[in-house]
Short mmCIF file of N, CA and C in Angstrom, two decimals:
data_model
loop_
_atom_site.label_atom_id
_atom_site.label_comp_id
_atom_site.label_asym_id
_atom_site.label_seq_id
_atom_site.Cartn_x
_atom_site.Cartn_y
_atom_site.Cartn_z
N MET A 28 27.00 5.32 -2.87
CA MET A 28 25.85 5.20 -1.15
C MET A 28 25.52 6.53 -1.43
N MET A 29 24.87 7.13 -0.57
CA MET A 29 24.47 8.46 0.11
C MET A 29 25.62 8.60 0.95
N ASP A 30 25.66 9.64 1.22
CA ASP A 30 26.12 10.47 2.91
C ASP A 30 24.78 10.26 3.88
N THR A 31 25.51 11.08 5.07
CA THR A 31 24.97 10.88 6.29
C THR A 31 23.43 11.89 5.73
N ASP A 32 23.43 12.69 5.44
CA ASP A 32 22.63 13.99 5.38
C ASP A 32 21.74 12.85 4.41
N ALA A 33 21.58 12.47 3.58
CA ALA A 33 20.71 11.75 2.90
C ALA A 33 19.89 10.42 3.52
N SER A 34 21.05 10.17 4.06
CA SER A 34 20.52 8.74 4.79
C SER A 34 19.29 9.13 5.50
N LEU A 35 19.86 10.28 6.82
CA LEU A 35 18.98 10.83 7.62
C LEU A 35 17.59 11.33 6.73
N ALA A 36 17.74 11.78 6.08
CA ALA A 36 16.37 12.62 5.27
C ALA A 36 15.72 11.26 4.35
N TYR A 37 15.95 9.56 4.71
CA TYR A 37 15.48 9.14 4.03
C TYR A 37 15.08 8.45 5.02
N GLY A 38 15.23 8.17 5.91
CA GLY A 38 15.08 7.68 6.98
C GLY A 38 13.44 8.63 8.07
N ILE A 39 13.94 9.88 8.00
CA ILE A 39 13.05 10.52 8.16
C ILE A 39 11.64 10.65 7.17
N PHE A 40 11.46 10.67 5.97
CA PHE A 40 10.81 10.44 4.90
C PHE A 40 9.70 9.19 5.56
N TRP A 41 11.00 8.09 5.50
CA TRP A 41 9.64 6.54 5.71
C TRP A 41 9.24 6.80 6.88
N ALA A 42 9.65 7.41 8.11
CA ALA A 42 8.74 7.33 9.57
C ALA A 42 7.69 8.32 9.29
N ALA A 43 7.98 9.83 8.54
CA ALA A 43 6.23 10.72 8.73
C ALA A 43 5.72 9.82 7.55
N TYR A 44 6.18 9.28 6.77
CA TYR A 44 5.02 8.15 5.90
C TYR A 44 3.96 7.54 6.29
N ALA A 45 4.79 6.42 7.31
CA ALA A 45 4.58 5.53 7.79
C ALA A 45 3.49 6.51 9.30
N VAL A 46 3.84 7.03 9.96
CA VAL A 46 3.12 7.44 10.46
C VAL A 46 1.44 8.47 10.02
N ALA A 47 1.47 8.90 8.56
CA ALA A 47 0.86 9.40 7.89
C ALA A 47 -0.18 8.55 7.25
N PHE A 48 0.46 7.55 6.76
CA PHE A 48 -0.50 6.29 6.64
C PHE A 48 -1.10 5.28 7.50
N VAL A 49 -0.72 5.62 9.07
CA VAL A 49 -1.10 5.00 10.17
C VAL A 49 -2.67 6.06 10.19
N VAL A 50 -2.09 7.30 10.50
CA VAL A 50 -3.81 8.18 10.43
C VAL A 50 -4.51 7.98 9.40
N PHE A 51 -4.17 8.60 7.93
CA PHE A 51 -5.21 8.11 7.07
C PHE A 51 -6.04 6.61 6.84
N PHE A 52 -5.13 6.10 7.63
CA PHE A 52 -5.60 4.48 6.99
C PHE A 52 -6.77 4.32 8.22
N TYR A 53 -7.09 5.20 9.64
CA TYR A 53 -7.90 5.07 10.67
C TYR A 53 -8.78 5.73 10.14
N MET A 54 -8.49 7.11 9.61
CA MET A 54 -9.75 7.87 8.96
C MET A 54 -10.45 7.02 8.23
N MET A 55 -9.96 6.33 7.23
CA MET A 55 -10.73 5.88 6.16
C MET A 55 -11.37 4.35 6.45
N LYS A 56 -10.45 4.01 7.63
CA LYS A 56 -11.77 2.83 8.44
C LYS A 56 -13.03 3.60 9.06
N ALA A 57 -12.85 4.71 9.26
CA ALA A 57 -13.93 5.24 9.95
C ALA A 57 -15.21 5.50 9.26
N LEU A 58 -14.83 6.36 7.87
CA LEU A 58 -15.22 6.27 7.13
C LEU A 58 -16.02 4.69 6.16
N PHE A 59 -15.06 4.35 6.09
CA PHE A 59 -15.84 2.86 5.49
C PHE A 59 -16.71 2.30 6.94
N ARG A 60 -17.08 2.20 7.61
CA ARG A 60 -18.15 2.08 8.52
C ARG A 60 -19.34 1.97 8.09
N LEU A 61 -19.20 2.38 7.09
CA LEU A 61 -20.86 3.44 6.65
C LEU A 61 -21.42 2.58 5.58
N LEU A 62 -20.26 1.74 4.92
CA LEU A 62 -21.02 0.80 4.29
C LEU A 62 -21.77 -0.44 4.85
N PRO A 63 -22.91 -0.51 4.15
CA PRO A 63 -23.02 -2.38 4.99
C PRO A 63 -22.78 -3.73 5.31
N LEU A 64 -21.85 -3.70 3.66
CA LEU A 64 -21.34 -5.47 3.48
C LEU A 64 -19.54 -5.30 4.32
N TYR A 65 -19.82 -5.84 4.84
CA TYR A 65 -18.16 -6.27 5.55
C TYR A 65 -16.79 -6.52 4.60
N GLY A 66 -16.95 -7.69 3.65
CA GLY A 66 -16.33 -7.60 2.15
C GLY A 66 -16.10 -6.54 1.44
N LEU A 67 -16.98 -5.58 1.53
CA LEU A 67 -16.29 -4.63 0.53
C LEU A 67 -15.55 -3.89 1.55
N ARG A 68 -16.17 -3.39 2.44
CA ARG A 68 -14.88 -2.36 3.94
C ARG A 68 -13.39 -3.59 3.74
N THR A 69 -13.82 -4.41 4.05
CA THR A 69 -11.93 -5.09 3.42
C THR A 69 -11.62 -4.65 2.94
N LEU A 70 -12.40 -4.99 1.29
CA LEU A 70 -11.67 -5.12 0.24
C LEU A 70 -11.12 -3.80 -0.02
N LEU A 71 -11.97 -2.47 0.65
CA LEU A 71 -11.63 -1.37 0.09
C LEU A 71 -9.83 -0.86 1.05
N LEU A 72 -10.02 -1.45 2.35
CA LEU A 72 -8.85 -0.98 2.63
C LEU A 72 -7.77 -1.97 2.55
N ALA A 73 -7.60 -2.95 2.15
CA ALA A 73 -6.95 -3.87 1.92
C ALA A 73 -6.46 -3.28 0.24
N ALA A 74 -7.41 -2.13 -0.74
CA ALA A 74 -6.89 -1.95 -1.62
C ALA A 74 -5.75 -0.66 -1.32
N LEU A 75 -6.34 -0.11 -0.17
CA LEU A 75 -5.83 1.25 0.15
C LEU A 75 -4.33 0.62 0.61
N VAL A 76 -4.42 -0.37 1.43
CA VAL A 76 -2.58 -0.99 1.76
C VAL A 76 -2.04 -1.09 0.56
N VAL A 77 -3.09 -1.61 -0.31
CA VAL A 77 -1.88 -2.26 -1.72
C VAL A 77 -1.33 -1.33 -2.37
N LEU A 78 -2.02 -0.33 -2.52
CA LEU A 78 -1.85 1.22 -3.30
C LEU A 78 -0.75 2.05 -2.88
N LEU A 79 -0.69 2.36 -1.48
CA LEU A 79 0.20 2.83 -0.51
C LEU A 79 1.29 2.56 0.16
N LEU A 80 0.98 1.17 0.17
CA LEU A 80 2.06 0.72 1.19
C LEU A 80 3.44 -0.01 -0.23
N THR A 81 3.09 -0.71 -0.92
CA THR A 81 3.25 -1.48 -2.34
C THR A 81 5.37 -0.31 -2.32
N PRO A 82 6.27 -0.96 -1.83
CA PRO A 82 7.49 -0.16 -2.57
C PRO A 82 8.40 -0.61 -4.25
N VAL A 83 8.86 -0.25 -4.32
CA VAL A 83 10.24 -0.20 -5.52
C VAL A 83 11.21 0.50 -5.15
N GLU A 84 12.01 -0.49 -5.69
CA GLU A 84 13.63 -0.24 -5.07
C GLU A 84 13.91 0.32 -6.24
N SER A 85 14.95 1.89 -5.82
CA SER A 85 15.33 3.10 -6.45
C SER A 85 15.99 2.77 -7.93
N PRO A 86 15.78 2.80 -8.71
CA PRO A 86 17.07 2.81 -9.86
C PRO A 86 18.23 3.68 -9.48
N GLU A 87 18.20 4.54 -8.67
CA GLU A 87 19.40 5.31 -8.50
C GLU A 87 20.08 4.64 -7.22
N VAL A 88 19.77 4.41 -6.75
CA VAL A 88 20.37 4.02 -5.62
C VAL A 88 19.83 2.71 -5.00
N ALA A 89 20.43 1.16 -5.02
CA ALA A 89 20.49 0.34 -4.38
C ALA A 89 19.96 0.03 -3.19
N GLY A 90 19.16 -0.55 -2.62
CA GLY A 90 19.06 -0.90 -1.46
C GLY A 90 17.92 0.45 -0.73
N TRP A 91 17.82 1.04 -1.67
CA TRP A 91 16.81 2.54 -0.96
C TRP A 91 14.80 2.02 -2.18
N TYR A 92 13.95 1.84 -1.04
CA TYR A 92 12.84 1.97 -1.80
C TYR A 92 12.01 3.42 -1.70
N ILE A 93 11.01 3.37 -2.49
CA ILE A 93 10.20 4.29 -2.92
C ILE A 93 8.88 4.07 -3.15
N PRO A 94 7.53 4.51 -2.45
CA PRO A 94 6.21 4.16 -3.03
C PRO A 94 6.39 3.84 -4.34
N ALA A 95 5.49 2.82 -4.65
CA ALA A 95 5.36 2.73 -6.16
C ALA A 95 4.10 3.92 -6.63
N TRP A 96 3.41 3.67 -5.95
CA TRP A 96 2.46 4.66 -7.07
C TRP A 96 3.14 5.79 -7.15
N LEU A 97 3.96 6.41 -6.24
CA LEU A 97 4.96 7.99 -6.55
C LEU A 97 5.24 7.67 -7.85
N PHE A 98 6.85 6.60 -7.66
CA PHE A 98 7.35 6.19 -8.83
C PHE A 98 6.78 5.96 -9.93
N ALA A 99 5.68 4.77 -10.27
CA ALA A 99 5.03 4.60 -10.88
C ALA A 99 4.33 5.91 -11.73
N GLY A 100 4.08 6.62 -11.02
CA GLY A 100 2.92 7.97 -11.31
C GLY A 100 4.07 8.55 -11.93
N TYR A 101 5.30 9.00 -11.49
CA TYR A 101 6.27 9.91 -11.67
C TYR A 101 6.76 9.16 -13.07
N GLU A 102 6.92 8.24 -13.16
CA GLU A 102 7.61 7.39 -15.01
C GLU A 102 6.47 7.68 -15.91
N LEU A 103 5.28 7.23 -15.49
CA LEU A 103 4.14 7.09 -16.40
C LEU A 103 4.14 8.81 -17.52
N ILE A 104 4.07 9.60 -16.48
CA ILE A 104 4.05 11.16 -16.82
C ILE A 104 5.10 11.68 -17.83
N LEU A 105 6.52 10.92 -17.30
CA LEU A 105 7.54 10.96 -17.95
C LEU A 105 7.17 10.72 -19.32
N GLY A 106 6.52 9.32 -19.16
CA GLY A 106 6.93 8.58 -20.54
C GLY A 106 7.22 7.77 -20.88
N ASP A 107 7.71 7.34 -19.58
CA ASP A 107 9.13 5.88 -19.71
C ASP A 107 8.22 4.37 -19.11
N ILE A 108 7.28 3.97 -19.90
CA ILE A 108 6.25 2.97 -19.50
C ILE A 108 7.57 1.37 -18.95
N SER A 109 8.50 1.47 -19.42
CA SER A 109 9.76 0.38 -19.23
C SER A 109 9.97 0.28 -18.07
N ALA A 110 9.76 1.49 -17.59
CA ALA A 110 10.38 1.78 -16.20
C ALA A 110 9.72 2.07 -15.23
N ALA A 111 8.39 2.00 -15.55
CA ALA A 111 6.95 2.05 -14.51
C ALA A 111 7.15 0.77 -14.49
N GLY A 112 7.38 -0.10 -14.94
CA GLY A 112 6.99 -1.38 -15.05
C GLY A 112 7.63 -1.96 -14.08
N SER A 113 8.12 -1.93 -13.30
CA SER A 113 8.58 -2.51 -12.07
C SER A 113 8.20 -2.39 -11.20
N ALA A 114 7.67 -1.24 -11.14
CA ALA A 114 6.35 -0.32 -10.09
C ALA A 114 4.89 -1.30 -10.49
N ILE A 115 4.93 -1.67 -11.78
CA ILE A 115 3.34 -2.05 -11.95
C ILE A 115 3.43 -4.02 -11.43
N PHE A 116 4.61 -4.15 -11.84
CA PHE A 116 4.96 -5.18 -11.32
C PHE A 116 4.92 -5.69 -10.33
N ASN A 117 5.45 -4.77 -8.92
CA ASN A 117 5.05 -4.70 -7.46
C ASN A 117 3.74 -4.77 -7.21
N PHE A 118 2.88 -3.71 -7.96
CA PHE A 118 1.54 -3.88 -7.53
C PHE A 118 0.60 -4.98 -7.82
N THR A 119 0.69 -5.45 -8.73
CA THR A 119 0.44 -7.08 -9.01
C THR A 119 0.45 -7.99 -8.41
N VAL A 120 1.81 -8.14 -7.87
CA VAL A 120 2.07 -9.14 -6.48
C VAL A 120 1.87 -8.41 -5.22
N ALA A 121 1.94 -7.43 -5.08
CA ALA A 121 1.10 -6.87 -3.57
C ALA A 121 -0.20 -7.69 -3.89
N SER A 122 -0.88 -7.08 -4.76
CA SER A 122 -2.41 -7.52 -4.71
C SER A 122 -2.79 -9.28 -4.84
N LEU A 123 -2.16 -9.42 -5.66
CA LEU A 123 -2.85 -10.74 -5.33
C LEU A 123 -2.39 -11.50 -3.89
N VAL A 124 -1.72 -11.32 -3.24
CA VAL A 124 -1.30 -11.66 -2.27
C VAL A 124 -2.36 -11.14 -1.15
N MET A 125 -2.21 -10.09 -1.27
CA MET A 125 -3.55 -9.40 -0.36
C MET A 125 -4.90 -9.78 -1.00
N LEU A 126 -5.11 -10.32 -1.73
CA LEU A 126 -6.25 -10.75 -2.27
C LEU A 126 -6.84 -12.46 -1.32
N LEU A 127 -5.42 -12.87 -1.63
CA LEU A 127 -5.26 -14.05 -0.56
C LEU A 127 -5.49 -14.09 1.12
N VAL A 128 -5.35 -12.66 1.39
CA VAL A 128 -5.79 -12.50 2.50
C VAL A 128 -6.83 -11.94 2.81
N TRP A 129 -7.34 -11.21 1.83
CA TRP A 129 -8.87 -11.07 2.05
C TRP A 129 -9.78 -12.17 1.98
N ILE A 130 -9.26 -12.61 0.87
CA ILE A 130 -10.39 -14.41 1.40
C ILE A 130 -10.17 -15.18 2.25
N LEU A 131 -8.75 -14.91 2.82
CA LEU A 131 -8.83 -15.83 3.95
C LEU A 131 -9.68 -15.12 5.02
N ASP A 132 -9.84 -13.87 5.21
CA ASP A 132 -10.62 -13.03 6.06
C ASP A 132 -11.89 -13.31 6.02
N LEU A 133 -12.35 -13.44 4.67
CA LEU A 133 -13.47 -13.54 5.27
C LEU A 133 -14.25 -14.84 5.01
N VAL A 134 -13.21 -15.49 4.90
CA VAL A 134 -13.13 -16.80 5.37
C VAL A 134 -13.77 -17.54 6.90
N ARG A 135 -12.45 -16.01 7.74
CA ARG A 135 -12.31 -16.13 9.13
C ARG A 135 -13.77 -15.76 9.46
N TYR A 136 -14.20 -14.77 9.14
CA TYR A 136 -15.28 -14.10 9.39
C TYR A 136 -15.99 -14.57 9.17
N ARG A 137 -16.84 -15.36 8.46
CA ARG A 137 -17.71 -16.76 8.19
C ARG A 137 -18.39 -17.39 9.15
N LEU A 138 -16.91 -17.67 9.40
CA LEU A 138 -16.75 -18.88 10.65
C LEU A 138 -16.76 -18.54 11.59
N VAL A 139 -16.48 -17.54 12.02
CA VAL A 139 -16.54 -16.18 13.64
C VAL A 139 -18.26 -16.39 13.65
N ARG A 140 -18.60 -15.72 12.51
CA ARG A 140 -20.42 -15.57 12.61
C ARG A 140 -21.32 -16.61 13.07
N LYS A 141 -20.85 -18.10 12.90
CA LYS A 141 -21.76 -19.06 12.99
C LYS A 141 -22.13 -18.94 14.06
#
């Protein structure tokens, strides 16, 4: 277990990461508004959510989570593909869940537009 300073830094990191994600998400949403197809806009936003918000548990400290893109990228650069496998598995599961949500949103959009 980490000390209180490390726990405070962990909390500050996730708070700053969440605020930065919200700002970035709304900036990208405004940019994607230029695309003519609703399905394409929402698919790109869903991919952005999966890419940036998928977590993976830290192998060093139980119960602490790291953004999966950061962990997988670091481990792949170091050449440890087996360690990056947990992040890639989390990406796969998150992508499947987000794909289901995206399809349901497209059905909702079509029903509302009629």
